[in-house]
mmCIF file with all atom_site columns, C-alpha atoms in Angstrom:
data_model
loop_
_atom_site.group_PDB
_atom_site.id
_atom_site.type_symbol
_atom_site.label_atom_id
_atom_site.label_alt_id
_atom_site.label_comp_id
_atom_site.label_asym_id
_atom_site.label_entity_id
_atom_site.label_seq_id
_atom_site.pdbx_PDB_ins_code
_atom_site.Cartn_x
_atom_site.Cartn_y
_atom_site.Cartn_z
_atom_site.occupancy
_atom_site.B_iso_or_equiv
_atom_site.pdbx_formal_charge
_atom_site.auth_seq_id
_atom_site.auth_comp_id
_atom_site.auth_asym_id
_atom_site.auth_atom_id
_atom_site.pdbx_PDB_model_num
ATOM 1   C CA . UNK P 1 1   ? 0.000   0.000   0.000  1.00 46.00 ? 1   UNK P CA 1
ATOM 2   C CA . UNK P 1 2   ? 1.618   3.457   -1.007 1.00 48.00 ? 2   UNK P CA 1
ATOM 3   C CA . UNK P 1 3   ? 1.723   6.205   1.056  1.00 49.00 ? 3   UNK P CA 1
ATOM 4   C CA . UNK P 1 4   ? -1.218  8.217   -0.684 1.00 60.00 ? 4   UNK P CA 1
ATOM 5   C CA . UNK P 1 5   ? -3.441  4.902   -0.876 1.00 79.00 ? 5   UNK P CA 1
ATOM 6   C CA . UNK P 1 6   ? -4.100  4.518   2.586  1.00 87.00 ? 6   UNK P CA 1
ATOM 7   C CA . UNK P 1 7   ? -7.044  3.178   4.503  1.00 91.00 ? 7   UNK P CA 1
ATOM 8   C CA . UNK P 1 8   ? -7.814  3.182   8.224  1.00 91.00 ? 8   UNK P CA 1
ATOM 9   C CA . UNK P 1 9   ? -8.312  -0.841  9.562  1.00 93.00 ? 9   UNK P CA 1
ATOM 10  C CA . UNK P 1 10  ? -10.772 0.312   11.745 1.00 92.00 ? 10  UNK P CA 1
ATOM 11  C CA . UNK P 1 11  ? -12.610 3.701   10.691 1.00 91.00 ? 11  UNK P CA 1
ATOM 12  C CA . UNK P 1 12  ? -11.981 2.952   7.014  1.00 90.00 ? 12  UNK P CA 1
ATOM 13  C CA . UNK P 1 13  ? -10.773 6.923   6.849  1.00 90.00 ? 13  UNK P CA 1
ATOM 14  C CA . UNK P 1 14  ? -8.560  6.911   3.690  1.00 89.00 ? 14  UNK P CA 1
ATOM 15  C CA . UNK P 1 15  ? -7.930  10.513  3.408  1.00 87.00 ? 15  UNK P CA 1
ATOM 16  C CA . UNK P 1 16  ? -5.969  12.710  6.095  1.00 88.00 ? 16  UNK P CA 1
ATOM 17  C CA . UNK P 1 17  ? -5.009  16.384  4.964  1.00 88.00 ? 17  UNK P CA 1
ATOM 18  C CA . UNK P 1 18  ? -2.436  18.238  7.407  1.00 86.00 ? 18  UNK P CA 1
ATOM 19  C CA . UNK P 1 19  ? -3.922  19.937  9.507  1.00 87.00 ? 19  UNK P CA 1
ATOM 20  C CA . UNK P 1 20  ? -6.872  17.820  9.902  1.00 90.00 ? 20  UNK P CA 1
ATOM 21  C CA . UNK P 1 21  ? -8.794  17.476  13.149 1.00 88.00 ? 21  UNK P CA 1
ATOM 22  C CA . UNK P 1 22  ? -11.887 15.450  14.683 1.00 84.00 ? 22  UNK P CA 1
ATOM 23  C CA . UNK P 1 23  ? -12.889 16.137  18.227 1.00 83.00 ? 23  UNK P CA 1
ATOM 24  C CA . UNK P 1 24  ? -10.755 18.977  18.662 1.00 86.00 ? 24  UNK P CA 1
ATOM 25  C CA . UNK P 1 25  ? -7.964  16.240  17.932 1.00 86.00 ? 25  UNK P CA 1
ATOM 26  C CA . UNK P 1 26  ? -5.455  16.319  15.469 1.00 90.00 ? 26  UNK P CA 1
ATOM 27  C CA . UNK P 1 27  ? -5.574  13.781  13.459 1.00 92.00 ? 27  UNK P CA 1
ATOM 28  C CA . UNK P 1 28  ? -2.881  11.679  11.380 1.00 91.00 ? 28  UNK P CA 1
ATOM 29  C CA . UNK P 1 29  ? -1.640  7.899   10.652 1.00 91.00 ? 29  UNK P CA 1
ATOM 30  C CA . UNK P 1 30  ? -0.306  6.405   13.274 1.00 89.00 ? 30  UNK P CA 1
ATOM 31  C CA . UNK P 1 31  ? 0.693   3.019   11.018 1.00 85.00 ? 31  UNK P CA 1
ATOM 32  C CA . UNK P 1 32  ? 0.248   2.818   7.640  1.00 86.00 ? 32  UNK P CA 1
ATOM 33  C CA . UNK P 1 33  ? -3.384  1.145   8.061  1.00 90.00 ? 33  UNK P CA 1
ATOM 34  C CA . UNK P 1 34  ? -4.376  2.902   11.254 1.00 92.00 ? 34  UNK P CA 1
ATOM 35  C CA . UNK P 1 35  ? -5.692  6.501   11.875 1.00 92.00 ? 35  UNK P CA 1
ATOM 36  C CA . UNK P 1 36  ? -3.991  8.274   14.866 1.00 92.00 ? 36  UNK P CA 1
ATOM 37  C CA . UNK P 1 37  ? -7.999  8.591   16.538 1.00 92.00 ? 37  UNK P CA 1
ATOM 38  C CA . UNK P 1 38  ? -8.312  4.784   16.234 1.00 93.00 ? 38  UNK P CA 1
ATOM 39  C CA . UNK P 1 39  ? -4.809  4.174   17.266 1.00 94.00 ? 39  UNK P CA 1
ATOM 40  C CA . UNK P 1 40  ? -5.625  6.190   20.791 1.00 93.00 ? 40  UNK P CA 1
ATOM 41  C CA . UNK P 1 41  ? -9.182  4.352   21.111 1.00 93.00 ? 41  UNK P CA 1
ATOM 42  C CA . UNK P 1 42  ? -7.482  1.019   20.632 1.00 95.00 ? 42  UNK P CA 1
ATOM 43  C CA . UNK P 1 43  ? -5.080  1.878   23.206 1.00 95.00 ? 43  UNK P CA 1
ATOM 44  C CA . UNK P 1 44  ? -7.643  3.134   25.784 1.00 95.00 ? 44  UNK P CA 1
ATOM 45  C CA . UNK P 1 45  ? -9.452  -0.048  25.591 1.00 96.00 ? 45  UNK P CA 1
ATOM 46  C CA . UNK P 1 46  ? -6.471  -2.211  26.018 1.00 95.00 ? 46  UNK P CA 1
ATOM 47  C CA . UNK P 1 47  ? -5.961  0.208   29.344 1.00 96.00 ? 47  UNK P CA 1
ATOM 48  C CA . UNK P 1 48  ? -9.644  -1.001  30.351 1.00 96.00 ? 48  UNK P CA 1
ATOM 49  C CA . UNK P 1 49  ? -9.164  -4.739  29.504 1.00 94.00 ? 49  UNK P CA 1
ATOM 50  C CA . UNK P 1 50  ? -5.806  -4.918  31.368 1.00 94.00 ? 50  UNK P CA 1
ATOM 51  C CA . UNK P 1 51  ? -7.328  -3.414  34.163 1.00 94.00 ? 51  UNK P CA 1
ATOM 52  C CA . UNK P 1 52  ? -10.496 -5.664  34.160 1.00 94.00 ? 52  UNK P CA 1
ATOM 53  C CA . UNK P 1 53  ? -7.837  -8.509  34.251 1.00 93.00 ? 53  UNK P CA 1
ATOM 54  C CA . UNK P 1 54  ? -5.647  -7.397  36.577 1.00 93.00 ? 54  UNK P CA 1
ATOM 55  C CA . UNK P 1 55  ? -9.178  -7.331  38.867 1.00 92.00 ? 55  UNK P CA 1
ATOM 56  C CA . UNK P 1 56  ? -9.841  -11.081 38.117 1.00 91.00 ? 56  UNK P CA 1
ATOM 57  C CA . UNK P 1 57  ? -6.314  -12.151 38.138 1.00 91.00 ? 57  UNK P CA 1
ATOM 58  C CA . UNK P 1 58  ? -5.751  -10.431 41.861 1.00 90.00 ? 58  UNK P CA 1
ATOM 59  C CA . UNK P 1 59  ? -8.977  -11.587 43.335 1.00 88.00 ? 59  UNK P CA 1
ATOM 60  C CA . UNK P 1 60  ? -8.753  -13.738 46.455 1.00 86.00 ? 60  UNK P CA 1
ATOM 61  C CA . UNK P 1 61  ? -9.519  -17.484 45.661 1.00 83.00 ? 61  UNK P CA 1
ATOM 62  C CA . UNK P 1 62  ? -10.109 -18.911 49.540 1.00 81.00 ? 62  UNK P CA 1
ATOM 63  C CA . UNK P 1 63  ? -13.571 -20.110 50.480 1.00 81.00 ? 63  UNK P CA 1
ATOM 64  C CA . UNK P 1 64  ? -14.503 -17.163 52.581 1.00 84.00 ? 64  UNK P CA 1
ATOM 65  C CA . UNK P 1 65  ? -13.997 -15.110 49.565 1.00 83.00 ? 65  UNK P CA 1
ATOM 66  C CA . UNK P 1 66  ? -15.913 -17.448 47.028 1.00 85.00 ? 66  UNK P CA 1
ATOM 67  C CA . UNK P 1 67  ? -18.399 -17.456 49.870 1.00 87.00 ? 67  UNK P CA 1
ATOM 68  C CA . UNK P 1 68  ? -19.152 -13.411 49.311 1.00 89.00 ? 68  UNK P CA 1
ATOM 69  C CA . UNK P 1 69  ? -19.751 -13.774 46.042 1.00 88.00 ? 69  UNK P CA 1
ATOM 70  C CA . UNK P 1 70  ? -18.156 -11.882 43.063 1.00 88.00 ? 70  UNK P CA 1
ATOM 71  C CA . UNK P 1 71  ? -16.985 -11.924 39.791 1.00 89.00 ? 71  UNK P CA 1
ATOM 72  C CA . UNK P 1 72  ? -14.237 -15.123 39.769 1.00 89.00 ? 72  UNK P CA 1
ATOM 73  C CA . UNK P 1 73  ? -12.719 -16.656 37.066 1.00 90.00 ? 73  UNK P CA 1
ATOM 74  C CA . UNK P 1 74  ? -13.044 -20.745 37.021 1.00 88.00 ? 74  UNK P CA 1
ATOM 75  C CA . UNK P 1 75  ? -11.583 -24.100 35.135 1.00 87.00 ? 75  UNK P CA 1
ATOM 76  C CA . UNK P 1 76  ? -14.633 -26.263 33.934 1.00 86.00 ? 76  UNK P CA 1
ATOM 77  C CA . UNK P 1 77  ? -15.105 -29.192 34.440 1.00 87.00 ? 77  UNK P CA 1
ATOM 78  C CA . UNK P 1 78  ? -12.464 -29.446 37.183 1.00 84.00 ? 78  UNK P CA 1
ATOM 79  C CA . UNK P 1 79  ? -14.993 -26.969 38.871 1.00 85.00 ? 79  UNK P CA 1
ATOM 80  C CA . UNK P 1 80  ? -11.969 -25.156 40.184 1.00 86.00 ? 80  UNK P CA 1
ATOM 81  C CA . UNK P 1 81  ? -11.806 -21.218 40.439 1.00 88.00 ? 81  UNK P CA 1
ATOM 82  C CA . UNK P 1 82  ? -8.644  -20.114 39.517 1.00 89.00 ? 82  UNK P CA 1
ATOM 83  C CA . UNK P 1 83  ? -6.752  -16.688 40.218 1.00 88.00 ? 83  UNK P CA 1
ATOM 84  C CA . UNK P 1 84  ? -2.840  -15.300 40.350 1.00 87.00 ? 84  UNK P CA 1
ATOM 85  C CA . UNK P 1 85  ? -0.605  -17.561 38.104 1.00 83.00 ? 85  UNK P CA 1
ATOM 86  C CA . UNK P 1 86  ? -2.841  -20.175 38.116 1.00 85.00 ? 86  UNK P CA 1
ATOM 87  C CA . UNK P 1 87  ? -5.244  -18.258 35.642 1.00 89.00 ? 87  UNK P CA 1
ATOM 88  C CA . UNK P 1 88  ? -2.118  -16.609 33.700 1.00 88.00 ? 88  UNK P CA 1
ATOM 89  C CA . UNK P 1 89  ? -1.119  -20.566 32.795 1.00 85.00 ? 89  UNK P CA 1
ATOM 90  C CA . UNK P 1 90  ? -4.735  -21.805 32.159 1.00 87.00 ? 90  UNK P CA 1
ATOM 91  C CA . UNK P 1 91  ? -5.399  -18.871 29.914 1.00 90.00 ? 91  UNK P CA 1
ATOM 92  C CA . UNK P 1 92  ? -1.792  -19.304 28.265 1.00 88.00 ? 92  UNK P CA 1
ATOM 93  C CA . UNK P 1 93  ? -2.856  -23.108 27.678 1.00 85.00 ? 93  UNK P CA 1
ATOM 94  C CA . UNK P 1 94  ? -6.300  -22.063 25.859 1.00 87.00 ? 94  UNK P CA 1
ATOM 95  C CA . UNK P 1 95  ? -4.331  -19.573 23.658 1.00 88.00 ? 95  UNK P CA 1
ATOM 96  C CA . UNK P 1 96  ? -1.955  -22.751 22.845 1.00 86.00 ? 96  UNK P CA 1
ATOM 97  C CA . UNK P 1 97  ? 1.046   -20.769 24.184 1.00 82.00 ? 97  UNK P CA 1
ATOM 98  C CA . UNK P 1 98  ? 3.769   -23.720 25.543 1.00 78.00 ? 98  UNK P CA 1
ATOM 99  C CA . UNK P 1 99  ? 3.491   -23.308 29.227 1.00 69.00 ? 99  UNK P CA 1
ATOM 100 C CA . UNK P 1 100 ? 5.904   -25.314 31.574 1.00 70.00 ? 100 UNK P CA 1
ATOM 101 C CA . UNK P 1 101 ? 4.504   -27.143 34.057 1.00 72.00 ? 101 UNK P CA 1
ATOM 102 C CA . UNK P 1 102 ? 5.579   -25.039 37.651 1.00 72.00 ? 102 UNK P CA 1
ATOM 103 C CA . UNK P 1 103 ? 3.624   -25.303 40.203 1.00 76.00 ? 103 UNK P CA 1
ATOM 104 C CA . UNK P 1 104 ? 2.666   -21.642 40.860 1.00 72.00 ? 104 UNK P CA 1
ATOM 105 C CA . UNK P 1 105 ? 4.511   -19.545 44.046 1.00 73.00 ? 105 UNK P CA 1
ATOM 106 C CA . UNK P 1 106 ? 1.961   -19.836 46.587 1.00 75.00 ? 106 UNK P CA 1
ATOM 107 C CA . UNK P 1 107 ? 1.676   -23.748 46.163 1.00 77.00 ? 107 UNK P CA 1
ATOM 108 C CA . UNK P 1 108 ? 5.236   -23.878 46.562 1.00 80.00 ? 108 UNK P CA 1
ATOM 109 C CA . UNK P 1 109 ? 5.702   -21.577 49.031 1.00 81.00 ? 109 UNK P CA 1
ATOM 110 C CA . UNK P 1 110 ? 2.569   -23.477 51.555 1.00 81.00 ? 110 UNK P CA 1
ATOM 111 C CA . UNK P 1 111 ? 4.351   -26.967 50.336 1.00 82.00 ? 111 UNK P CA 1
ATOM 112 C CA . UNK P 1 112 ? 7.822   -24.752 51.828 1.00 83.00 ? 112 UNK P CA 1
ATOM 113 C CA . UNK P 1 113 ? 5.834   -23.990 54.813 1.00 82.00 ? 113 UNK P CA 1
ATOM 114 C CA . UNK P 1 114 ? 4.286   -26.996 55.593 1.00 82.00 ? 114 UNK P CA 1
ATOM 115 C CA . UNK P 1 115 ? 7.863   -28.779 55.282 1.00 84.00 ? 115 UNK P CA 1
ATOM 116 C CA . UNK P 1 116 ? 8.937   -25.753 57.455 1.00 81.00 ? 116 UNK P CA 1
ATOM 117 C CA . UNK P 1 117 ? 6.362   -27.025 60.442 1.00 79.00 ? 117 UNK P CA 1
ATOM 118 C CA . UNK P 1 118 ? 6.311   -30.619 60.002 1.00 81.00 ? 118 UNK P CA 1
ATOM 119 C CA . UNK P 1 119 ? 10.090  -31.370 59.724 1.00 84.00 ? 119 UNK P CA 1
ATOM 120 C CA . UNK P 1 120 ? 11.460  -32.017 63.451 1.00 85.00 ? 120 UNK P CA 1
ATOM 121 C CA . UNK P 1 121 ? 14.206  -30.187 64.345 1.00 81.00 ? 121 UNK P CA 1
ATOM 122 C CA . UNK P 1 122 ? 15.887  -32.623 66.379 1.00 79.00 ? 122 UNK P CA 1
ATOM 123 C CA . UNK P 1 123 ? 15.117  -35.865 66.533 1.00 80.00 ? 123 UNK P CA 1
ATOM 124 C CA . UNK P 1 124 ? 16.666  -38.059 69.912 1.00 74.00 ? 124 UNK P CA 1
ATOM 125 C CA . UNK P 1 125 ? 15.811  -40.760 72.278 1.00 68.00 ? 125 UNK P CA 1
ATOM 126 C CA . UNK P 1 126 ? 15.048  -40.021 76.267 1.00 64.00 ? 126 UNK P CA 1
ATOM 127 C CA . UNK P 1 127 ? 17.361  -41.954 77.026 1.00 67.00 ? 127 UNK P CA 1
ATOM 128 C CA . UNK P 1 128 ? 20.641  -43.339 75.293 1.00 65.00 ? 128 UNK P CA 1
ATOM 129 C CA . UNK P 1 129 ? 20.426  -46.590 73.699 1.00 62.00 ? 129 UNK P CA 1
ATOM 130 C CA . UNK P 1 130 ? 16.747  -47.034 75.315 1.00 61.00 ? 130 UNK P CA 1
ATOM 131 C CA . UNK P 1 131 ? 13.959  -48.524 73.342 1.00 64.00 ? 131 UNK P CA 1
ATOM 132 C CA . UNK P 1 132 ? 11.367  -45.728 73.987 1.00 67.00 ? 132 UNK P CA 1
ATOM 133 C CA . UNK P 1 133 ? 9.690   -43.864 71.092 1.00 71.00 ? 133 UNK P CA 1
ATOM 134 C CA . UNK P 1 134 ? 11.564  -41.336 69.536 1.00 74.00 ? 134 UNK P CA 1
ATOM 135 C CA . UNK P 1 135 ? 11.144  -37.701 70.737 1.00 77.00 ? 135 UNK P CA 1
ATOM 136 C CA . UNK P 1 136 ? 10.760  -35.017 67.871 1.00 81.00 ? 136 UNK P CA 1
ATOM 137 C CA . UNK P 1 137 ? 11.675  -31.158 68.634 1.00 81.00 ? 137 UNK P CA 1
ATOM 138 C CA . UNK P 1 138 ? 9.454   -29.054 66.179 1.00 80.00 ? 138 UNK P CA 1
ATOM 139 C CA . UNK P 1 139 ? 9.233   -25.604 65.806 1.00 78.00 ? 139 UNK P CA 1
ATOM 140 C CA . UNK P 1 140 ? 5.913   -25.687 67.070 1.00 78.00 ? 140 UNK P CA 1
ATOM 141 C CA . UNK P 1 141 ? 7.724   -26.780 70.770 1.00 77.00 ? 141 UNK P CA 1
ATOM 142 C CA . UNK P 1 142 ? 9.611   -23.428 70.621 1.00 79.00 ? 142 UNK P CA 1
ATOM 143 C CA . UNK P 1 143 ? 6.770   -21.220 69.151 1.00 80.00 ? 143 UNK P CA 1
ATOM 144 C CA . UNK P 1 144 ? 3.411   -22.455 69.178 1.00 81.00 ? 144 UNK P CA 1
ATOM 145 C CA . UNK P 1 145 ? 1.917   -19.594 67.877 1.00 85.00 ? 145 UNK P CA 1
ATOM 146 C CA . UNK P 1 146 ? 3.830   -19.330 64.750 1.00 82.00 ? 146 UNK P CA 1
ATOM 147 C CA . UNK P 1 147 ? 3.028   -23.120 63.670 1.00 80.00 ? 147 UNK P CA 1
ATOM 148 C CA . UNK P 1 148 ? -1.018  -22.182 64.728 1.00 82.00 ? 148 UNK P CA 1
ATOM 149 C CA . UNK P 1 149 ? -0.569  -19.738 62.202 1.00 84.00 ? 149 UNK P CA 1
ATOM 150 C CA . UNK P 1 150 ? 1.210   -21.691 59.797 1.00 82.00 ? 150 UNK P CA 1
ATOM 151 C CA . UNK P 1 151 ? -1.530  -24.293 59.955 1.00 80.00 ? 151 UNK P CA 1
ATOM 152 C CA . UNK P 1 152 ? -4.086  -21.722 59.814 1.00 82.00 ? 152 UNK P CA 1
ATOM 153 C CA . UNK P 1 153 ? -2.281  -20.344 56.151 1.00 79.00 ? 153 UNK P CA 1
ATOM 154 C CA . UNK P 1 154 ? -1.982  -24.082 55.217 1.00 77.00 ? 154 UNK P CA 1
ATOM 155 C CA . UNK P 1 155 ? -5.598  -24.824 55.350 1.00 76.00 ? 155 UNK P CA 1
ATOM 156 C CA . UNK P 1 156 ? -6.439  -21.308 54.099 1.00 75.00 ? 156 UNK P CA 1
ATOM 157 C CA . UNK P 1 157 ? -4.096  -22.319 51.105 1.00 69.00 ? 157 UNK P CA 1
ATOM 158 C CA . UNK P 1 158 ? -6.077  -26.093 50.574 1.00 66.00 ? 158 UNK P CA 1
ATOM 159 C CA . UNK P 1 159 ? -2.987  -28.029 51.666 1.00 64.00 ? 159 UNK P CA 1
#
């Protein structure tokens, strides 16, 4: 397409003088097949859908949440609702875009935790060479409250 046969993809404008202006707008080509009006309305909706997104994507998935209703995003017929990177990979897998298989951060991160709390510490006998059960130091021993809490994030999390 030459320079003087132009056509808008969008508008289907095919003739811009300088000094041309819509809306109080100047208005130009912004590519070779787009108008510089459509250009800036294509932008502002990509603004919008990012944002609308970025509102599904960062929505809390826990029950309580689910529970208040909402707008959620969800994986059919798993029945699962999906959020974070989680929904970036199922959406990248619909698109066909290769997607390694990673368990997403906050999985790994509970599975961390969990290892974190369950994992003694020490590990002994009460008495050397005896035949008694073995005694396991946790972190829990030391600080109960932080392995309460590390349960409650666990469950919260569906591990």
């Amino acid at each position: 397409m030459t320079a003087t046969a132009r056509k808008c993809r969008e508008c289907g404008i095919d003739h811009i003088e300088p000094g041309m202006e819509i809306d109080g707008q100047p208005l130009c080509w912004h590519d070779n097949d787009l108008c510089s009006r459509c250009a800036d309305y294509l932008h502002e909706q990509l603004v919008k859908d990012a944002a609308r997104y970025r509102h599904l994507r960062d929505r809390q998935t826990r029950a309580i949440d689910i529970a208040c209703g909402g707008i959620f995003a969800g994986q059919i017929p798993e029945n699962r609702i999906l959020g974070g990177e989680d929904l970036d990979r199922a959406i990248d897998r619909e698109m066909g875009v290769d997607v390694p298989t990673v368990e997403p951060l906050e999985r790994r991160l509970a599975t961390c935790l969990a290892a974190c709390i369950d994992t003694p510490l020490l590990t002994g006998r009460d008495e050397v060479g005896g035949f008694s059960s073995p005694l396991e130091i946790r972190l829990g021993f030391f600080r109960p409250e932080i392995s309460e809490q590390a349960a409650t994030l666990l469950e919260e999390a569906g591990l």
